[in-house]
Each structure stands twice: as structure tokens, then as C-alpha cells.
Coordinates of C-alpha atoms and ligand atoms in Angstrom, one line a residue:
M195 CA 0.0 0.0 0.0
S196 CA 1.2 3.5 -0.8
G197 CA 2.7 5.1 2.3
V198 CA 0.3 8.1 2.0
I199 CA -2.8 5.9 1.7
E200 CA -1.6 3.8 4.7
E201 CA -1.1 7.0 6.8
L202 CA -4.6 8.3 5.8
R203 CA -6.2 4.9 6.6
H204 CA -4.8 5.0 10.1
K205 CA -5.8 8.6 10.6
A206 CA -9.3 7.8 9.4
A207 CA -9.6 4.8 11.7
A208 CA -8.7 7.0 14.7
R209 CA -11.2 9.7 13.7
L210 CA -14.2 7.7 12.7
D211 CA -16.9 6.4 14.9
P212 CA -16.0 2.6 15.0
V213 CA -19.4 1.7 13.7
H214 CA -19.0 3.9 10.7
R215 CA -15.4 2.8 10.2
D216 CA -16.7 -0.8 10.0
F217 CA -19.3 0.2 7.5
F218 CA -16.7 1.8 5.2
D219 CA -14.0 -0.8 5.7
G220 CA -16.0 -4.0 5.9
G221 CA -17.1 -6.6 3.4
A222 CA -19.6 -9.4 3.0
G223 CA -19.4 -12.8 4.8
A224 CA -16.0 -13.8 5.9
E225 CA -14.5 -10.9 3.9
T226 CA -12.7 -13.3 1.6
A227 CA -13.4 -11.3 -1.6
L228 CA -12.4 -8.1 0.2
A229 CA -9.0 -9.5 1.2
E230 CA -8.4 -11.2 -2.2
N231 CA -8.9 -8.0 -4.1
E232 CA -5.7 -6.6 -2.5
R233 CA -3.9 -10.0 -2.4
A234 CA -4.4 -10.6 -6.2
F235 CA -2.1 -7.6 -6.9
R236 CA 0.6 -8.9 -4.5
R237 CA 0.7 -12.2 -6.5
L238 CA 1.8 -10.4 -9.7
A239 CA 5.0 -8.6 -10.7
L240 CA 5.7 -6.1 -13.3
V241 CA 8.5 -6.9 -15.8
P242 CA 10.1 -3.7 -17.0
R243 CA 11.3 -3.0 -20.6
V244 CA 14.6 -1.2 -20.8
L245 CA 16.2 1.4 -23.1
R246 CA 13.0 2.4 -24.8
G247 CA 13.6 6.1 -24.7
A248 CA 10.0 6.6 -23.7
G249 CA 10.6 9.9 -22.0
D250 CA 8.3 11.2 -19.2
P251 CA 5.0 9.3 -19.4
D252 CA 1.7 10.8 -20.2
T253 CA -0.7 9.6 -17.5
G254 CA -3.8 11.0 -19.2
V255 CA -6.6 8.8 -20.5
R256 CA -9.8 9.3 -22.5
L257 CA -12.9 7.8 -20.9
L258 CA -16.0 8.1 -23.1
D259 CA -16.2 11.8 -23.9
D260 CA -14.2 12.9 -20.9
R261 CA -10.5 13.2 -20.3
A262 CA -8.8 12.2 -17.0
S263 CA -5.4 13.3 -16.0
M264 CA -4.7 9.8 -14.8
P265 CA -6.0 6.3 -15.2
V266 CA -7.6 6.5 -11.8
V267 CA -11.2 7.5 -11.2
V268 CA -13.2 7.8 -8.0
S269 CA -15.5 4.8 -7.6
P270 CA -18.9 5.4 -6.1
T271 CA -19.2 5.1 -2.4
A272 CA -22.2 5.9 -0.2
F273 CA -22.7 8.3 2.6
H274 CA -19.7 10.7 2.5
R275 CA -21.1 12.9 5.2
L276 CA -20.7 10.0 7.6
A277 CA -17.0 10.3 6.9
H278 CA -16.6 14.0 7.1
P279 CA -19.0 17.0 7.5
D280 CA -18.0 18.4 4.1
G281 CA -19.0 15.0 2.6
E282 CA -19.4 14.8 -1.2
H283 CA -18.7 18.5 -1.6
A284 CA -15.1 17.8 -0.5
T285 CA -14.8 14.7 -2.7
A286 CA -16.1 16.5 -5.7
R287 CA -13.7 19.4 -5.3
A288 CA -10.7 17.1 -4.8
A289 CA -11.5 14.9 -7.8
A290 CA -12.0 18.1 -10.0
A291 CA -8.7 19.6 -8.7
A292 CA -6.9 16.3 -9.5
G293 CA -8.5 16.4 -13.0
T294 CA -10.2 13.0 -12.8
V295 CA -13.6 11.5 -13.1
L296 CA -15.8 11.4 -10.0
I297 CA -18.4 8.6 -10.1
T298 CA -20.9 9.9 -7.6
S299 CA -23.1 7.4 -5.7
M300 CA -26.8 7.4 -6.0
A301 CA -26.6 6.8 -2.2
S302 CA -24.8 10.2 -1.6
T303 CA -25.7 12.3 1.4
T304 CA -25.6 15.4 -1.0
P305 CA -27.9 15.9 -4.0
V306 CA -26.3 15.2 -7.3
A307 CA -26.8 18.8 -8.5
E308 CA -24.8 20.0 -5.6
V309 CA -22.0 17.5 -6.3
T310 CA -21.6 18.6 -9.9
A311 CA -21.8 22.3 -8.9
A312 CA -19.0 21.7 -6.3
A313 CA -16.8 20.0 -9.0
R314 CA -17.5 22.7 -11.6
A315 CA -16.7 25.5 -9.2
V316 CA -13.2 24.1 -9.2
R317 CA -13.0 23.3 -12.9
D318 CA -15.5 24.1 -15.7
D319 CA -15.0 20.8 -17.4
A320 CA -14.9 18.6 -14.3
A321 CA -16.4 15.2 -15.2
V322 CA -19.0 13.6 -12.9
W323 CA -20.7 10.3 -13.7
F324 CA -23.8 9.2 -11.8
Q325 CA -24.0 5.7 -10.3
L326 CA -27.4 4.2 -10.5
Y327 CA -29.1 1.1 -9.0
L328 CA -31.9 0.3 -11.4
Q329 CA -35.1 0.6 -9.4
P330 CA -38.1 -1.8 -9.8
D331 CA -40.3 1.1 -10.6
P332 CA -39.1 2.4 -14.0
A333 CA -40.5 5.9 -13.3
V334 CA -38.1 6.1 -10.3
T335 CA -35.1 5.0 -12.4
D336 CA -36.0 7.5 -15.1
A337 CA -36.4 10.4 -12.6
L338 CA -33.0 9.6 -11.2
A339 CA -31.4 9.5 -14.7
E340 CA -33.1 12.8 -15.5
R341 CA -31.7 14.4 -12.3
A342 CA -28.2 13.2 -13.3
L343 CA -28.6 14.6 -16.8
R344 CA -29.9 18.0 -15.5
A345 CA -27.1 18.1 -13.0
G346 CA -24.6 17.9 -15.9
C347 CA -23.4 14.3 -15.4
S348 CA -21.8 12.8 -18.5
A349 CA -22.6 9.1 -18.0
L350 CA -24.7 6.7 -16.0
V351 CA -22.9 3.9 -14.2
V352 CA -25.4 1.2 -13.6
T353 CA -24.4 -1.1 -10.8
A354 CA -25.5 -4.7 -11.6
D355 CA -23.9 -6.7 -8.8
S356 CA -26.5 -6.0 -6.2
P357 CA -29.7 -8.1 -6.9
V358 CA -29.9 -8.0 -3.1
F359 CA -27.8 -6.2 -0.5
G360 CA -24.7 -8.1 0.7
R361 CA -24.7 -9.6 4.2
R362 CA -22.1 -7.7 6.2
A363 CA -21.2 -9.2 9.5
R364 CA -19.6 -6.1 10.9
D365 CA -22.8 -4.0 10.3
D366 CA -25.0 -6.8 11.7
R367 CA -22.8 -7.0 14.8
N368 CA -22.9 -3.2 15.2
G369 CA -26.6 -2.9 14.4
F370 CA -25.8 -0.4 11.6
H371 CA -28.5 -0.5 9.0
D372 CA -29.5 3.1 8.5
L373 CA -28.1 6.6 8.4
P374 CA -28.5 8.7 11.5
P375 CA -31.6 10.9 11.4
W376 CA -29.7 14.1 10.4
L377 CA -28.4 12.5 7.2
A378 CA -30.3 11.1 4.2
A379 CA -29.7 9.6 0.7
E380 CA -30.6 13.0 -0.8
N381 CA -31.0 11.8 -4.4
M382 CA -34.0 9.7 -3.2
R383 CA -36.0 12.7 -2.1
G384 CA -39.2 13.7 -3.8
L385 CA -39.3 10.8 -6.4
P386 CA -42.4 9.5 -8.2
G387 CA -44.6 7.4 -5.9
G388 CA -42.7 8.4 -2.8
P389 CA -43.5 10.8 0.0
P390 CA -43.2 14.4 -1.4
D391 CA -40.5 15.6 0.9
A392 CA -39.0 12.6 2.5
T393 CA -36.6 10.1 0.9
R394 CA -37.5 6.7 -0.4
D395 CA -35.4 3.6 0.2
I396 CA -33.0 2.4 -2.4
A397 CA -34.5 -0.8 -3.7
M398 CA -32.5 -3.8 -4.9
S399 CA -34.3 -6.5 -6.9
P400 CA -33.3 -9.9 -8.3
R401 CA -36.0 -9.5 -10.9
L402 CA -34.2 -6.8 -12.8
S403 CA -32.8 -8.0 -16.2
W404 CA -31.1 -6.9 -19.4
A405 CA -34.6 -5.7 -20.5
D406 CA -34.5 -3.1 -17.8
L407 CA -31.1 -1.9 -18.8
R408 CA -32.3 -1.7 -22.5
R409 CA -35.3 0.3 -21.4
L410 CA -33.1 2.8 -19.6
R411 CA -30.7 3.0 -22.6
E412 CA -33.7 4.0 -24.7
A413 CA -35.0 6.4 -22.1
T414 CA -31.8 8.4 -21.6
P415 CA -29.4 10.2 -23.9
L416 CA -26.5 9.6 -21.4
P417 CA -24.0 6.8 -22.2
L418 CA -24.3 3.7 -19.9
V419 CA -21.5 2.1 -18.1
L420 CA -22.1 -1.3 -16.5
K421 CA -20.4 -1.8 -13.1
G422 CA -20.0 -5.1 -11.4
V423 CA -19.2 -7.4 -14.3
L424 CA -17.1 -10.5 -13.6
H425 CA -18.2 -13.0 -16.2
P426 CA -16.9 -12.5 -19.8
Q427 CA -20.2 -13.5 -21.2
D428 CA -21.9 -10.7 -19.3
A429 CA -19.3 -8.3 -20.9
R430 CA -20.4 -9.6 -24.3
L431 CA -24.0 -9.1 -23.5
A432 CA -23.2 -5.6 -22.3
L433 CA -21.6 -4.9 -25.7
D434 CA -24.7 -6.2 -27.4
E435 CA -26.9 -3.8 -25.3
G436 CA -24.9 -0.8 -26.4
V437 CA -23.1 -0.3 -23.0
R438 CA -20.2 2.1 -23.6
A439 CA -17.8 0.8 -20.9
V440 CA -17.7 -1.9 -18.2
I441 CA -16.3 -1.9 -14.8
V442 CA -14.9 -5.2 -13.6
S443 CA -15.7 -5.2 -9.9
N444 CA -16.9 -7.4 -7.0
H445 CA -18.1 -4.2 -5.2
G446 CA -15.1 -4.1 -3.0
G447 CA -16.0 -7.5 -1.6
R448 CA -19.3 -6.2 -0.2
Q449 CA -21.7 -8.4 -2.2
L450 CA -20.8 -12.0 -3.1
D451 CA -18.1 -13.0 -0.8
A452 CA -17.3 -16.1 -2.9
A453 CA -16.6 -13.8 -6.0
P454 CA -13.1 -13.8 -7.5
A455 CA -10.8 -10.9 -7.0
A456 CA -11.5 -8.1 -9.5
L457 CA -8.0 -8.4 -10.9
D458 CA -8.3 -12.2 -11.5
A459 CA -11.5 -11.6 -13.5
L460 CA -10.0 -8.8 -15.6
P461 CA -8.2 -10.7 -18.4
A462 CA -11.2 -12.8 -19.5
V463 CA -13.4 -9.6 -19.6
V464 CA -10.7 -7.8 -21.6
A465 CA -10.5 -10.7 -24.1
A466 CA -14.3 -10.8 -24.4
V467 CA -14.6 -7.1 -25.1
A468 CA -11.7 -7.2 -27.6
G469 CA -10.9 -3.5 -27.5
R470 CA -14.4 -2.4 -28.6
I471 CA -15.2 -0.5 -25.3
P472 CA -13.0 0.6 -22.3
V473 CA -12.7 -1.9 -19.5
L474 CA -12.2 -0.4 -16.0
L475 CA -11.5 -2.2 -12.8
D476 CA -12.0 -1.5 -9.1
G477 CA -11.2 -3.4 -5.9
G478 CA -8.0 -3.4 -4.0
V479 CA -6.1 -0.7 -5.9
R480 CA -3.8 0.8 -3.2
C481 CA -0.7 2.1 -5.1
G482 CA 0.7 3.1 -8.5
A483 CA 2.0 -0.4 -9.2
D484 CA -1.5 -1.8 -8.7
V485 CA -2.7 0.8 -11.3
V486 CA 0.0 -0.2 -13.8
L487 CA -0.7 -3.9 -13.3
A488 CA -4.3 -3.4 -14.2
L489 CA -3.3 -1.3 -17.3
A490 CA -0.9 -4.0 -18.4
L491 CA -3.7 -6.6 -18.2
G492 CA -5.8 -4.5 -20.5
A493 CA -7.7 -2.0 -18.2
T494 CA -8.1 1.5 -19.5
A495 CA -8.4 2.9 -16.0
V496 CA -9.0 1.8 -12.4
G497 CA -11.3 3.1 -9.7
V498 CA -10.6 3.6 -6.0
G499 CA -13.3 3.3 -3.3
R500 CA -12.0 3.0 0.2
P501 CA -8.8 5.0 -0.2
V502 CA -10.9 8.0 -1.1
V503 CA -13.1 7.5 1.9
W504 CA -10.0 7.2 4.2
G505 CA -8.6 10.4 2.7
L506 CA -11.9 12.2 3.3
A507 CA -12.4 10.9 6.8
A508 CA -8.8 11.8 7.7
E509 CA -8.4 15.2 6.2
G510 CA -11.5 16.2 4.2
E511 CA -10.9 17.6 0.7
H512 CA -7.2 17.8 1.3
G513 CA -7.0 14.1 2.2
V514 CA -8.9 13.0 -1.0
R515 CA -6.6 15.3 -3.0
R516 CA -3.5 13.7 -1.4
V517 CA -4.8 10.2 -2.3
L518 CA -5.4 11.1 -5.9
E519 CA -2.2 13.1 -6.4
E520 CA -0.2 10.3 -4.8
L521 CA -1.7 7.7 -7.1
R522 CA -1.0 9.9 -10.1
E523 CA 2.6 10.4 -9.1
E524 CA 3.2 6.8 -8.3
T525 CA 1.6 5.7 -11.6
A526 CA 3.8 8.1 -13.5
H527 CA 6.9 6.8 -11.6
V528 CA 6.0 3.1 -12.2
L529 CA 5.3 3.7 -15.9
T530 CA 8.7 5.4 -16.2
L531 CA 10.4 2.4 -14.5
C532 CA 8.6 0.0 -16.9
G533 CA 9.7 2.0 -20.0
A534 CA 6.2 3.0 -20.9
A535 CA 5.4 6.3 -22.7
D536 CA 1.8 6.3 -21.7
C537 CA -1.0 4.2 -20.1
A538 CA -1.6 2.2 -23.3
A539 CA 2.0 1.2 -23.7
M540 CA 1.9 -1.5 -21.0
T541 CA 1.3 -5.0 -22.4
P542 CA 0.3 -8.4 -20.7
D543 CA 3.8 -9.9 -21.3
Q544 CA 5.0 -7.4 -18.7
V545 CA 3.1 -9.2 -16.0
A546 CA 4.6 -12.2 -14.3
V547 CA 3.2 -14.5 -11.6
R548 CA 5.6 -14.1 -8.6
G549 CA 7.8 -17.2 -8.0
R550 CA 7.1 -18.6 -11.5
G551 CA 9.6 -17.0 -13.8
V552 CA 9.1 -14.6 -16.6
G553 CA 7.4 -15.9 -19.8
G554 CA 7.2 -13.0 -22.3
C555 CA 6.2 -13.6 -25.8
Ligands
FMN864 C1 -18.3 2.3 1.9 C2 -18.6 1.8 0.5 C3 -19.8 2.2 -0.1 C4 -20.0 1.9 -1.4 N1 -21.1 2.3 -2.0 C5 -21.3 2.0 -3.3 C6 -22.5 2.6 -4.0 O1 -23.2 3.3 -3.5 N2 -22.6 2.2 -5.3 C7 -21.8 1.3 -5.9 O2 -22.0 1.0 -7.1 N3 -20.7 0.8 -5.3 C8 -20.5 1.2 -4.0 N4 -19.4 0.7 -3.4 C9 -18.4 -0.1 -4.2 C10 -17.3 0.7 -4.8 O3 -17.9 1.5 -5.9 C11 -16.1 -0.1 -5.3 O4 -16.6 -1.1 -6.2 C12 -15.2 -0.6 -4.3 O5 -15.2 0.2 -3.1 C13 -13.8 -0.9 -4.8 O6 -13.0 -1.4 -3.9 P1 -11.9 -0.6 -3.0 O7 -12.7 -0.1 -1.9 O8 -11.0 -1.7 -2.6 O9 -11.2 0.4 -3.9 C14 -19.1 1.0 -2.1 C15 -17.9 0.6 -1.4 C16 -17.7 1.0 -0.1 C17 -16.4 0.6 0.5
7N5_865 C1 -28.1 1.4 -0.4 C2 -26.7 1.9 -0.2 C3 -25.7 1.1 -1.0 C4 -24.3 1.4 -0.6 C5 -23.4 0.3 -1.2 O1 -23.4 0.0 -2.3 C6 -22.5 -0.3 -0.3 O2 -22.5 -0.1 0.9 O3 -21.7 -1.1 -0.8

């Protein structure tokens, strides 16, 4: 783990209410998928190429119609005002200042229009994508998509790995199942069929299907990104449905505990998609070498969830900024050491399994 991220993780742990710390840090079941996400990176090594004269690397990437200064985006995480009083405002400002994409959660404690406004106050062209759980009532899904569009979000990130909420032992033990009364999931306020001024619950449903995704695609002008893909066949189906990018993710080990590490699922999804759309990955990314390993295995970019929350809880906007800047600097440094001129220059032959020798091709 990057020293800066480790420092912020400790500081966050000391500052947070232990019940909230467990919510942010914890995973489903025995937390196997959570641990494996980080461990999968440790099992792999980067094999540098030498004397390539690559110069200082360009860490910028194009993601749909947005540009990011680095191949690291902010993955959607719920309830930022539980981590810090500035909440999503701070995260949005930090992501905009770092020049990267913020995927803001549908379960944010700040309305999406305020999140985009906070980002745009820092940078006119700040990119914010809206994460969406398809709701069983299509009118609710459409109202959320419309809010995101009006707020100036440039993509909808549909999270597909949650047909039901994960069983999280730490939250069960702590009796944490709801926000405190002074906070709410603000995007859920005043939606069709709900109480006019109060918020409705975020629903999860195992009855949702590709047909619901198709309906949303036809209802919104925004490009769709599918988050939570682990099976290569689902990546192919996503392509058929006109999805513009996929995010390989096991939801940070918070849903199916028996799921593979995100990194282990990446190569098959990359092969299935065959370069037609960007493949992103999140889960366990904690330093620049992790970012570059994912790039070498075919990811266009990675997302970070908990490191951003740790930065926010520890030092507010400044802490999130430190996490993102550190990841950008480390990524540039590791690319340089690997002889890569940019993020696309890394290739799978530059990845070796530790203890097994270097194959190449
Ligand atoms: C506290 C917390 C809240 C999360 N909330 C959401 C959410 O609202 N929507 C979503 O799609 N994913 C959510 N996720 C999953 C993240 O988007 C991401 O997949 C995961 O955190 C990546 O793993 P990492 O934390 O190891 O970087 C959440 C994760 C955490 C840790
Ligand atoms: C209904 C809130 C969803 C938050 C979430 O996705 C998570 O905690 O992993």
C-alpha cells in the first residue's frame, strides 16, 4: 500500500466512529473477496522493458467523452457525510482539482446537482458520472437518470452486482443498518410514488434484467457504463446492449463473498470485449504499481473506493486530494520504470506471476 494511503487509513480509523469505520472498511461474509482484491495484486509482478527512450510518461486517458489526468477515477461510495462533515462536496472538489472523473453514488448524502456544482466550481470541465441502481419502478429510475442529466453528469454507471444487499457481519454486529436521522440519501428525495419531501429507500431486486437496462438506454441520452461485471459472457451481453464501458468489480468484496478478486476476473473480460469499449476495474487498488498492473492486463483505468473515503475521513478535501495526487505520481513513476510512454504502452507480457519465472512472448 502506498505510504500516503496507509497513513490516511490509520488517521481515518482513529477519527471515525468505530461503527462507521466498520461500514466503510467492511465486506460481506468472511471478507474473503475483500482480502483477495488486494492480495491478487501482490501475487503479480511487473516486468520492465529497458532502453526504450520513452521519456516522461503521459498519464492522461480518454474515458467516453471525458478526459482524465490519470488512469484512476473515484469509484462510487455511499454516505460521505458520515466520513466528514464536508461530505461529497469535498470529494467533488478534490476529484475536480486532480482532473479526474468522479463517479458519484446514488446513495450520496448530498444531492447530485450540488455534487456537480462543487466540482464545476473548481474546474469548468470537471467530469462527474452518476452511479445508479436500477429501481423496480421504471418511473423512479427515469427520474434519477433525468436528475443526473440535468445536473450535468456525462454518464450513468449502472451497478449490476446487487440483486440483493450483501450480508455484512460487521454491520450486523454493530446494528448499523441506517443513516443517523440528520443525514439522508438526498437523491432519493421527492421521487415519483414516494413521500413528497422525505426520501424513499434504495431498492434492490433480483427480478431486474437486461430488458430493464435496455429500457433505460432507450430512455436516456446519457451513455451507460455497467459496473460489477465479472463473467466474460456478461461483458459480451453488455456490448450487445450498447453499453459504452464496463467496470470489472466485486463491489469491494461487499456483495458476493465467494466472488473472484477483480484483478483475477479482468483478463477474461478484456478478451471478451476485444478493445471495442473501455474496461475499467476497481477493488484493492492501493498504489501506483497496482494501477499499472491493471493497465498491463488491459484495463483503460481503475477506480478507488476506500482510499478516497479514508482520505476524506482523515483530512477532508485535502485528504482526498492527497490520495489522488499520490496515485498519479506513483503511476507516472512506475510507468517510467517500466519503460512506458503512456498508459496504453503496457502489455500483458510485462506481467509475471511471482515465483514462477518470466514468460514473455
Ligand atoms: C463504503 C462503501 C460504499 C459503497 N457504495 C457504493 C455505491 O453506493 N454504489 C456502488 O456502485 N458501489 C459502491 N461501493 C463499491 C465501490 O464502488 C467499489 O466497487 C469498491 O469500493 C472498490 O473497492 P476498493 O474499496 O477496494 O477500492 C461502495 C464501497 C464502499 C467501501
Ligand atoms: C443502499 C446503499 C448502497 C451502498 C453500497 O453500495 C455499499 O454499501 O456497498
